[in-house]
Amino acid sequence: MANVYVVRAMCIHGVRLMPQYKTQLRLRYSLPSGFSNLYFARPGTAGISAGLFQKLDSLYCVGSAPSRCIFTETRLKNPAPERKPDNKVSLKRSAPPASTTQKVKEAGKDLTYLIVVLIGIGITVLVISGGLFYVIFKELFSSSSPSKIFGDALKKCRAHPEIIGALGEPIKGYGETSRRGRRRHVSHVEYMKDGVKHIQLKFYIEGSEPIKGIVHLDAKENPESGRYDFRYIFVDFDTYPKRTIIVEDNR
Amino acid sequence: MEEYAREPCPWRIVDDCGGAFTMGAIGGGIFQSIKGFRNAPVGMSHRLHGSLTAVKIRAPQLGGSFAIWGGLFSTIDCGLVKVRGKEDPWNSITSGALTGAILAARNGPMAMVGSAAMGGILLALIEGAGIMLTRFASTQFPTGPQFSDDPTQLQNPTFGEYRQYQ
């Protein structure tokens, strides 16, 4: 049986510890290995096995006569459990193999769980995410979305020399300011006139000059291509007297 | 109100960071208090003490993660607005993707791509929800077009500074 001993040794030699006598000490105090061995060790270290002690480098206690050493030896309460001679790990099954009715019940339970999971995934993915993705795709990619029209109009304004002269480069455009400070929503009104869809848009434009401009535009849907053609685009500036630049007029 | 005294953009970063921290701290506080309560030894004083300890330790950590996400997202968003010069949903989606990528940078390129995809999709969903909300809110007040006839500003395009309107 492997016993684990905690050997505490305190050695006092004069006032200093002298390590150079450690080999002497080992020879002097080594006992036959069959017996419980006491070894010098640093105060507080636990001795793990008999052979290991001889590898310890630093021994506090040293040899000669005037030294006095006190040993205490204790045995740890919970040493490592012994291994069985056969190297099997045994697992006891908690239940006997299920009978047919139990198997059917388990399968039924699994099926209901599966149905619940599928319903949840269906609602989340198809309805909510699908709806939101549809909205965002329509907004970003369809050519009839207000964001797209805003982008095209802004490009036209940026290329117009009068506006560049009035505002100064670089020109930036934005929509309505929401509570959180984001300015992504572009205010627009869609209406029908003579059976054709029209849209009116308003956004703000700014440059390096300190004046602000409001861009109004009206666009009509082209029935063949499905895209919107601009009817007019003009910019109002907040200077005094009021100044207006007409970017495009296709009425 | 069309005009604020100041530009939203640099200050938006601080707003978003703080808002995200609050959300994370409150949500984390609620969850960790329940978790700490349940994982504590029997006895009401032990349980309350365990709950309080869990909240004190874990809730600020969750709040901090949220704050990093929110602050980085807002920073990239403002940067994109400055660079592109216009504000539209593309900015938010790209910012979400870049934030996810940067925050997963320690785990290697594949993890960055996955995290970027997740961030982009999440932001696309949030944007879609926001757009839907604003559209529904604005259609509640149906108004006709702003200029029922062609606007007066377009009447005489050849006149110069002598136009005086309203």
CSV table of C-alpha atoms in Angstrom, one decimal:
chain,number,residue,atom,x,y,z
A,1,MET,CA,0.0,0.0,0.0
A,2,ALA,CA,1.3,3.3,-0.9
A,3,ASN,CA,1.1,5.7,2.0
A,4,VAL,CA,1.4,9.3,1.6
A,5,TYR,CA,3.4,11.0,4.2
A,6,VAL,CA,3.7,14.6,5.0
A,7,VAL,CA,7.0,15.1,6.5
A,8,ARG,CA,7.7,18.3,8.1
A,9,ALA,CA,11.2,19.0,9.2
A,10,MET,CA,12.5,22.1,10.8
A,11,CYS,CA,16.2,22.3,11.3
A,12,ILE,CA,18.1,24.9,13.0
A,13,HIS,CA,21.8,25.1,12.7
A,14,GLY,CA,23.2,28.1,14.4
A,15,VAL,CA,21.3,30.9,12.7
A,16,ARG,CA,21.8,29.9,9.1
A,17,LEU,CA,20.9,27.0,6.9
A,18,MET,CA,23.8,25.5,5.2
A,19,PRO,CA,22.9,23.5,2.1
A,20,GLN,CA,26.3,22.2,1.2
A,21,TYR,CA,26.1,19.4,3.6
A,22,LYS,CA,23.1,17.9,2.1
A,23,THR,CA,24.8,14.9,0.6
A,24,GLN,CA,26.3,14.1,3.9
A,25,LEU,CA,22.9,14.4,5.4
A,26,ARG,CA,21.3,12.0,2.9
A,27,LEU,CA,23.8,9.3,3.6
A,28,ARG,CA,23.6,9.8,7.2
A,29,TYR,CA,19.9,9.6,7.5
A,30,SER,CA,18.8,7.3,4.8
A,31,LEU,CA,17.0,4.3,6.1
A,32,PRO,CA,16.4,1.0,4.5
A,33,SER,CA,13.7,1.4,1.8
A,34,GLY,CA,11.4,-1.2,3.2
A,35,PHE,CA,10.8,0.7,6.3
A,36,SER,CA,8.9,3.9,6.5
A,37,ASN,CA,11.4,6.4,5.5
A,38,LEU,CA,12.0,9.8,6.9
A,39,TYR,CA,13.6,12.3,4.7
A,40,PHE,CA,14.6,15.8,5.2
A,41,ALA,CA,12.5,18.1,3.2
A,42,ARG,CA,11.5,21.7,2.9
A,43,PRO,CA,9.1,22.6,5.6
A,44,GLY,CA,5.6,22.0,4.5
A,45,THR,CA,6.2,19.9,1.4
A,46,ALA,CA,4.4,16.6,1.1
A,47,GLY,CA,6.4,13.6,0.4
A,48,ILE,CA,5.0,11.7,-2.4
A,49,SER,CA,7.0,8.7,-2.8
A,50,ALA,CA,10.2,7.4,-1.4
A,51,GLY,CA,12.2,7.7,-4.5
A,52,LEU,CA,11.2,11.2,-5.2
A,53,PHE,CA,12.8,12.6,-2.1
A,54,GLN,CA,16.2,11.8,-3.3
A,55,LYS,CA,15.7,14.1,-6.2
A,56,LEU,CA,15.0,17.1,-4.1
A,57,ASP,CA,17.6,19.7,-4.6
A,58,SER,CA,17.2,22.0,-1.8
A,59,LEU,CA,17.3,20.6,1.6
A,60,TYR,CA,17.2,22.9,4.3
A,61,CYS,CA,18.7,20.8,7.0
A,62,VAL,CA,22.3,20.2,7.1
A,63,GLY,CA,24.6,17.8,8.8
A,64,SER,CA,26.8,18.5,11.5
A,65,ALA,CA,26.4,17.9,15.2
A,66,PRO,CA,25.1,21.2,16.5
A,67,SER,CA,22.0,21.0,14.3
A,68,ARG,CA,18.8,19.9,15.8
A,69,CYS,CA,15.9,18.7,13.8
A,70,ILE,CA,12.4,18.0,14.5
A,71,PHE,CA,10.4,15.6,12.5
A,72,THR,CA,6.7,15.2,12.3
A,73,GLU,CA,5.0,12.7,10.2
A,74,THR,CA,1.4,12.5,9.4
A,75,ARG,CA,-0.6,10.4,7.0
A,76,LEU,CA,-3.0,12.0,4.7
A,77,LYS,CA,-6.6,11.1,5.4
A,78,ASN,CA,-7.7,10.5,1.8
A,79,PRO,CA,-5.0,9.0,-0.3
A,80,ALA,CA,-5.6,8.2,-3.9
A,81,PRO,CA,-7.9,5.2,-4.3
A,82,GLU,CA,-6.3,2.0,-5.3
A,83,ARG,CA,-6.8,0.7,-8.7
A,84,LYS,CA,-8.2,-2.7,-9.2
A,85,PRO,CA,-5.9,-5.2,-10.8
A,86,ASP,CA,-8.1,-5.5,-13.9
A,87,ASN,CA,-8.2,-2.3,-15.8
A,88,LYS,CA,-11.9,-2.2,-16.5
A,89,VAL,CA,-14.2,0.7,-15.8
A,90,SER,CA,-17.5,-0.6,-14.8
A,91,LEU,CA,-20.8,1.3,-15.5
A,92,LYS,CA,-24.0,0.1,-14.1
A,93,ARG,CA,-27.0,0.8,-16.3
A,94,SER,CA,-29.7,2.5,-14.4
A,95,ALA,CA,-32.6,0.9,-16.1
A,96,PRO,CA,-33.2,-2.4,-17.8
A,97,PRO,CA,-33.8,-2.4,-21.5
A,98,ALA,CA,-37.1,-0.7,-22.3
A,99,SER,CA,-40.1,-2.7,-23.2
A,100,THR,CA,-42.2,-2.1,-26.3
A,101,THR,CA,-44.8,0.2,-24.7
A,102,GLN,CA,-42.1,2.3,-23.2
A,103,LYS,CA,-40.3,2.6,-26.5
A,104,VAL,CA,-43.5,3.7,-28.2
A,105,LYS,CA,-44.1,6.3,-25.5
A,106,GLU,CA,-40.5,7.6,-25.9
A,107,ALA,CA,-41.0,7.8,-29.6
A,108,GLY,CA,-44.2,9.7,-29.2
A,109,LYS,CA,-42.6,12.2,-26.9
A,110,ASP,CA,-39.7,12.7,-29.3
A,111,LEU,CA,-42.2,13.2,-32.1
A,112,THR,CA,-44.1,15.9,-30.2
A,113,TYR,CA,-40.9,17.6,-29.3
A,114,LEU,CA,-39.8,17.5,-32.9
A,115,ILE,CA,-43.1,19.0,-34.0
A,116,VAL,CA,-42.7,21.8,-31.5
A,117,VAL,CA,-39.2,22.6,-32.6
A,118,LEU,CA,-40.3,22.6,-36.2
A,119,ILE,CA,-43.1,24.9,-35.5
A,120,GLY,CA,-40.8,27.3,-33.6
A,121,ILE,CA,-38.3,27.3,-36.4
A,122,GLY,CA,-41.0,27.8,-39.0
A,123,ILE,CA,-42.4,30.8,-37.2
A,124,THR,CA,-39.1,32.4,-36.5
A,125,VAL,CA,-37.4,31.8,-39.8
A,126,LEU,CA,-40.3,32.0,-42.3
A,127,VAL,CA,-42.6,34.5,-40.8
A,128,ILE,CA,-40.5,36.9,-38.8
A,129,SER,CA,-37.1,36.7,-40.4
A,130,GLY,CA,-38.6,36.1,-43.8
A,131,GLY,CA,-40.8,39.1,-43.5
A,132,LEU,CA,-38.0,41.3,-42.3
A,133,PHE,CA,-35.6,40.1,-44.9
A,134,TYR,CA,-38.2,40.7,-47.6
A,135,VAL,CA,-38.7,44.3,-46.3
A,136,ILE,CA,-35.0,45.0,-46.2
A,137,PHE,CA,-34.3,43.5,-49.6
A,138,LYS,CA,-37.1,45.5,-51.1
A,139,GLU,CA,-35.7,48.6,-49.5
A,140,LEU,CA,-32.1,48.0,-50.6
A,141,PHE,CA,-32.3,46.3,-54.0
A,142,SER,CA,-35.6,47.2,-55.6
A,143,SER,CA,-35.4,50.2,-57.8
A,144,SER,CA,-38.7,51.6,-56.6
A,145,SER,CA,-37.7,52.0,-53.0
A,146,PRO,CA,-37.4,55.5,-51.6
A,147,SER,CA,-33.8,54.9,-50.5
A,148,LYS,CA,-32.8,54.1,-54.1
A,149,ILE,CA,-34.6,57.2,-55.4
A,150,PHE,CA,-32.9,59.2,-52.7
A,151,GLY,CA,-29.5,57.8,-53.7
A,152,ASP,CA,-30.0,58.6,-57.4
A,153,ALA,CA,-31.2,62.1,-56.7
A,154,LEU,CA,-28.2,62.7,-54.4
A,155,LYS,CA,-25.9,61.6,-57.2
A,156,LYS,CA,-27.5,64.0,-59.6
A,157,CYS,CA,-27.2,66.8,-57.1
A,158,ARG,CA,-23.6,66.1,-56.4
A,159,ALA,CA,-22.8,66.3,-60.1
A,160,HIS,CA,-24.7,69.6,-60.6
A,161,PRO,CA,-22.2,72.5,-60.8
A,162,GLU,CA,-24.5,75.2,-59.3
A,163,ILE,CA,-25.1,73.1,-56.2
A,164,ILE,CA,-21.5,72.4,-55.8
A,165,GLY,CA,-20.8,76.1,-56.0
A,166,ALA,CA,-23.5,76.9,-53.5
A,167,LEU,CA,-22.7,74.3,-50.9
A,168,GLY,CA,-19.1,73.4,-51.4
A,169,GLU,CA,-17.7,69.9,-51.6
A,170,PRO,CA,-18.0,67.3,-50.1
A,171,ILE,CA,-21.8,67.1,-50.3
A,172,LYS,CA,-23.8,64.9,-47.9
A,173,GLY,CA,-27.4,64.1,-47.9
A,174,TYR,CA,-29.7,62.6,-45.2
A,175,GLY,CA,-33.3,62.1,-44.3
A,176,GLU,CA,-35.3,62.7,-41.2
A,177,THR,CA,-33.7,62.6,-37.8
A,178,SER,CA,-35.1,60.0,-35.5
A,179,ARG,CA,-35.0,60.0,-31.8
A,180,ARG,CA,-31.8,58.1,-31.5
A,181,GLY,CA,-29.9,60.4,-33.8
A,182,ARG,CA,-30.0,58.2,-36.8
A,183,ARG,CA,-31.1,59.9,-40.0
A,184,ARG,CA,-32.1,57.1,-42.3
A,185,HIS,CA,-35.7,57.5,-42.9
A,186,VAL,CA,-36.4,59.6,-46.0
A,187,SER,CA,-39.8,61.3,-45.8
A,188,HIS,CA,-41.8,60.4,-48.9
A,189,VAL,CA,-45.4,60.3,-50.1
A,190,GLU,CA,-46.7,57.9,-52.7
A,191,TYR,CA,-49.8,58.7,-54.6
A,192,MET,CA,-51.6,57.8,-57.7
A,193,LYS,CA,-52.3,60.2,-60.4
A,194,ASP,CA,-53.9,59.3,-63.8
A,195,GLY,CA,-53.4,55.7,-63.0
A,196,VAL,CA,-49.7,56.0,-62.6
A,197,LYS,CA,-47.8,55.8,-59.4
A,198,HIS,CA,-46.0,58.9,-58.3
A,199,ILE,CA,-43.7,59.5,-55.4
A,200,GLN,CA,-42.7,62.7,-53.7
A,201,LEU,CA,-39.6,62.8,-51.6
A,202,LYS,CA,-37.9,65.3,-49.4
A,203,PHE,CA,-34.4,65.1,-48.0
A,204,TYR,CA,-31.7,67.5,-46.7
A,205,ILE,CA,-28.5,68.3,-48.3
A,206,GLU,CA,-25.4,70.0,-46.8
A,207,GLY,CA,-21.9,70.8,-47.9
A,208,SER,CA,-18.9,72.6,-46.4
A,209,GLU,CA,-20.7,75.9,-46.5
A,210,PRO,CA,-22.8,76.7,-43.5
A,211,ILE,CA,-26.1,76.8,-45.4
A,212,LYS,CA,-28.6,73.9,-45.5
A,213,GLY,CA,-30.6,72.8,-48.5
A,214,ILE,CA,-33.9,70.9,-48.8
A,215,VAL,CA,-34.3,68.8,-51.9
A,216,HIS,CA,-37.8,68.2,-53.2
A,217,LEU,CA,-38.3,65.7,-55.9
A,218,ASP,CA,-41.2,64.1,-57.7
A,219,ALA,CA,-40.8,60.8,-59.6
A,220,LYS,CA,-43.2,58.9,-61.8
A,221,GLU,CA,-43.2,55.2,-62.4
A,222,ASN,CA,-42.4,54.2,-65.9
A,223,PRO,CA,-44.9,51.4,-66.6
A,224,GLU,CA,-42.7,49.4,-69.0
A,225,SER,CA,-39.4,49.3,-67.1
A,226,GLY,CA,-40.9,49.5,-63.6
A,227,ARG,CA,-38.3,52.2,-62.7
A,228,TYR,CA,-39.0,55.7,-61.5
A,229,ASP,CA,-38.3,58.7,-63.8
A,230,PHE,CA,-37.7,62.0,-62.2
A,231,ARG,CA,-40.3,64.7,-63.0
A,232,TYR,CA,-38.6,67.4,-61.2
A,233,ILE,CA,-35.8,67.9,-58.6
A,234,PHE,CA,-35.2,71.3,-57.0
A,235,VAL,CA,-33.3,72.5,-54.0
A,236,ASP,CA,-34.4,75.2,-51.5
A,237,PHE,CA,-31.7,76.9,-49.5
A,238,ASP,CA,-32.3,78.5,-46.2
A,239,THR,CA,-30.5,81.7,-47.0
A,240,TYR,CA,-32.2,85.0,-47.0
A,241,PRO,CA,-33.4,85.9,-49.6
A,242,LYS,CA,-34.5,82.4,-50.4
A,243,ARG,CA,-32.7,80.8,-53.2
A,244,THR,CA,-33.8,77.9,-55.3
A,245,ILE,CA,-31.9,75.8,-57.8
A,246,ILE,CA,-33.7,73.6,-60.2
A,247,VAL,CA,-31.7,70.5,-60.9
A,248,GLU,CA,-34.1,68.8,-63.3
A,249,ASP,CA,-37.4,69.7,-64.8
A,250,ASN,CA,-39.0,67.1,-67.0
A,251,ARG,CA,-42.6,68.1,-66.8
B,1,MET,CA,-37.7,69.2,-35.5
B,2,GLU,CA,-35.6,69.2,-38.5
B,3,GLU,CA,-32.5,70.8,-37.2
B,4,TYR,CA,-30.6,70.0,-34.0
B,5,ALA,CA,-28.0,72.3,-32.7
B,6,ARG,CA,-25.3,69.7,-33.2
B,7,GLU,CA,-24.6,66.9,-35.5
B,8,PRO,CA,-25.6,63.6,-34.1
B,9,CYS,CA,-22.6,61.6,-35.3
B,10,PRO,CA,-19.7,61.8,-32.8
B,11,TRP,CA,-22.0,61.9,-29.8
B,12,ARG,CA,-24.1,59.0,-31.1
B,13,ILE,CA,-21.2,56.8,-30.2
B,14,VAL,CA,-21.3,57.7,-26.6
B,15,ASP,CA,-25.1,57.3,-26.6
B,16,ASP,CA,-25.0,53.9,-28.1
B,17,CYS,CA,-22.2,52.6,-25.9
B,18,GLY,CA,-24.0,53.7,-22.7
B,19,GLY,CA,-27.3,52.4,-23.9
B,20,ALA,CA,-25.8,49.0,-24.7
B,21,PHE,CA,-24.1,48.8,-21.4
B,22,THR,CA,-27.3,49.6,-19.6
B,23,MET,CA,-29.2,46.9,-21.5
B,24,GLY,CA,-26.5,44.3,-20.8
B,25,ALA,CA,-26.2,45.2,-17.2
B,26,ILE,CA,-29.9,45.1,-16.5
B,27,GLY,CA,-30.6,42.0,-18.5
B,28,GLY,CA,-27.5,40.3,-17.0
B,29,GLY,CA,-28.5,41.4,-13.6
B,30,ILE,CA,-31.9,39.8,-13.9
B,31,PHE,CA,-30.6,36.5,-15.2
B,32,GLN,CA,-27.6,36.3,-12.9
B,33,SER,CA,-29.8,37.1,-9.8
B,34,ILE,CA,-32.0,34.1,-10.6
B,35,LYS,CA,-29.0,31.9,-11.4
B,36,GLY,CA,-27.2,32.9,-8.3
B,37,PHE,CA,-30.3,32.3,-6.3
B,38,ARG,CA,-30.7,28.8,-7.6
B,39,ASN,CA,-27.1,27.8,-7.3
B,40,ALA,CA,-26.7,28.9,-3.7
B,41,PRO,CA,-26.9,26.6,-0.6
B,42,VAL,CA,-30.2,26.1,1.1
B,43,GLY,CA,-31.4,28.9,3.3
B,44,MET,CA,-32.7,32.3,2.3
B,45,SER,CA,-29.8,34.3,3.5
B,46,HIS,CA,-27.4,32.1,1.6
B,47,ARG,CA,-29.5,32.3,-1.5
B,48,LEU,CA,-29.8,36.1,-1.4
B,49,HIS,CA,-26.1,36.4,-0.7
B,50,GLY,CA,-25.3,34.1,-3.6
B,51,SER,CA,-27.7,36.0,-5.9
B,52,LEU,CA,-26.1,39.3,-5.0
B,53,THR,CA,-22.6,38.0,-5.5
B,54,ALA,CA,-23.5,36.6,-8.9
B,55,VAL,CA,-25.0,39.9,-10.0
B,56,LYS,CA,-22.1,41.9,-8.7
B,57,ILE,CA,-19.6,39.8,-10.6
B,58,ARG,CA,-21.3,38.8,-13.8
B,59,ALA,CA,-23.7,41.6,-14.7
B,60,PRO,CA,-20.9,44.2,-15.4
B,61,GLN,CA,-19.1,41.7,-17.5
B,62,LEU,CA,-22.1,41.2,-19.7
B,63,GLY,CA,-22.8,44.9,-19.8
B,64,GLY,CA,-19.2,45.5,-20.8
B,65,SER,CA,-19.5,43.0,-23.7
B,66,PHE,CA,-22.6,44.7,-24.9
B,67,ALA,CA,-21.0,48.1,-24.6
B,68,ILE,CA,-18.0,47.1,-26.7
B,69,TRP,CA,-20.3,45.8,-29.4
B,70,GLY,CA,-22.5,48.9,-29.4
B,71,GLY,CA,-19.6,51.4,-29.2
B,72,LEU,CA,-17.7,49.7,-32.0
B,73,PHE,CA,-20.8,49.4,-34.2
B,74,SER,CA,-21.6,53.1,-33.7
B,75,THR,CA,-18.0,54.1,-34.4
B,76,ILE,CA,-17.9,52.2,-37.7
B,77,ASP,CA,-21.3,53.5,-38.6
B,78,CYS,CA,-20.3,57.1,-38.1
B,79,GLY,CA,-17.1,56.5,-40.0
B,80,LEU,CA,-19.0,55.1,-43.0
B,81,VAL,CA,-21.4,58.0,-42.9
B,82,LYS,CA,-18.5,60.4,-43.1
B,83,VAL,CA,-16.9,58.5,-45.9
B,84,ARG,CA,-19.9,57.9,-48.0
B,85,GLY,CA,-21.7,61.2,-47.3
B,86,LYS,CA,-25.2,59.7,-47.1
B,87,GLU,CA,-27.1,57.7,-44.6
B,88,ASP,CA,-28.9,54.6,-45.7
B,89,PRO,CA,-29.4,51.0,-44.4
B,90,TRP,CA,-26.3,49.8,-46.1
B,91,ASN,CA,-24.2,51.6,-43.6
B,92,SER,CA,-25.8,49.7,-40.7
B,93,ILE,CA,-25.5,46.3,-42.3
B,94,THR,CA,-21.8,46.8,-43.2
B,95,SER,CA,-21.1,48.2,-39.7
B,96,GLY,CA,-22.7,45.1,-38.1
B,97,ALA,CA,-20.7,42.8,-40.3
B,98,LEU,CA,-17.4,44.6,-39.6
B,99,THR,CA,-18.1,44.7,-35.9
B,100,GLY,CA,-18.7,41.0,-35.8
B,101,ALA,CA,-15.5,40.4,-37.7
B,102,ILE,CA,-13.4,42.6,-35.5
B,103,LEU,CA,-14.6,41.2,-32.3
B,104,ALA,CA,-13.9,37.6,-33.5
B,105,ALA,CA,-10.5,38.5,-34.7
B,106,ARG,CA,-8.7,36.4,-32.1
B,107,ASN,CA,-10.3,33.2,-33.3
B,108,GLY,CA,-8.9,33.2,-36.8
B,109,PRO,CA,-10.2,34.1,-40.3
B,110,MET,CA,-12.9,31.5,-40.6
B,111,ALA,CA,-14.4,32.6,-37.3
B,112,MET,CA,-14.3,36.2,-38.4
B,113,VAL,CA,-16.2,35.4,-41.6
B,114,GLY,CA,-18.9,33.6,-39.6
B,115,SER,CA,-19.1,36.3,-37.0
B,116,ALA,CA,-19.4,38.9,-39.7
B,117,ALA,CA,-22.2,37.1,-41.4
B,118,MET,CA,-24.0,36.8,-38.1
B,119,GLY,CA,-23.6,40.5,-37.4
B,120,GLY,CA,-24.7,41.5,-40.8
B,121,ILE,CA,-27.8,39.3,-40.7
B,122,LEU,CA,-28.7,40.5,-37.3
B,123,LEU,CA,-28.4,44.2,-38.3
B,124,ALA,CA,-30.3,43.5,-41.5
B,125,LEU,CA,-33.2,42.1,-39.4
B,126,ILE,CA,-33.1,45.1,-37.0
B,127,GLU,CA,-33.0,47.5,-40.0
B,128,GLY,CA,-36.0,45.7,-41.5
B,129,ALA,CA,-37.9,46.0,-38.3
B,130,GLY,CA,-37.1,49.7,-38.0
B,131,ILE,CA,-38.2,50.3,-41.6
B,132,MET,CA,-41.4,48.4,-41.1
B,133,LEU,CA,-42.1,50.4,-37.9
B,134,THR,CA,-41.5,53.8,-39.5
B,135,ARG,CA,-43.6,52.9,-42.6
B,136,PHE,CA,-46.5,51.7,-40.4
B,137,ALA,CA,-46.2,54.8,-38.2
B,138,SER,CA,-46.2,57.1,-41.2
B,139,THR,CA,-49.0,55.5,-43.0
B,140,GLN,CA,-51.2,56.1,-40.0
B,141,PHE,CA,-51.3,59.7,-41.0
B,142,PRO,CA,-52.1,59.6,-44.6
B,143,THR,CA,-51.5,62.9,-46.3
B,144,GLY,CA,-51.7,63.9,-49.9
B,145,PRO,CA,-48.6,64.9,-51.7
B,146,GLN,CA,-47.0,68.1,-50.5
B,147,PHE,CA,-47.5,69.9,-53.7
B,148,SER,CA,-50.9,69.0,-55.2
B,149,ASP,CA,-50.1,71.2,-58.2
B,150,ASP,CA,-46.7,71.8,-59.4
B,151,PRO,CA,-44.9,73.9,-56.8
B,152,THR,CA,-44.4,77.6,-57.1
B,153,GLN,CA,-40.7,77.3,-57.1
B,154,LEU,CA,-40.8,75.8,-60.5
B,155,GLN,CA,-43.1,78.4,-62.1
B,156,ASN,CA,-40.6,80.9,-63.4
B,157,PRO,CA,-37.3,79.3,-63.8
B,158,THR,CA,-35.8,82.1,-65.8
B,159,PHE,CA,-36.2,84.8,-63.1
B,160,GLY,CA,-33.2,85.4,-61.0
B,161,GLU,CA,-33.1,87.0,-57.6
B,162,TYR,CA,-36.4,88.7,-57.9
B,163,ARG,CA,-38.4,85.6,-56.9
B,164,GLN,CA,-40.0,86.1,-53.6
B,165,TYR,CA,-42.0,83.2,-52.2
B,166,GLN,CA,-44.2,83.3,-49.2
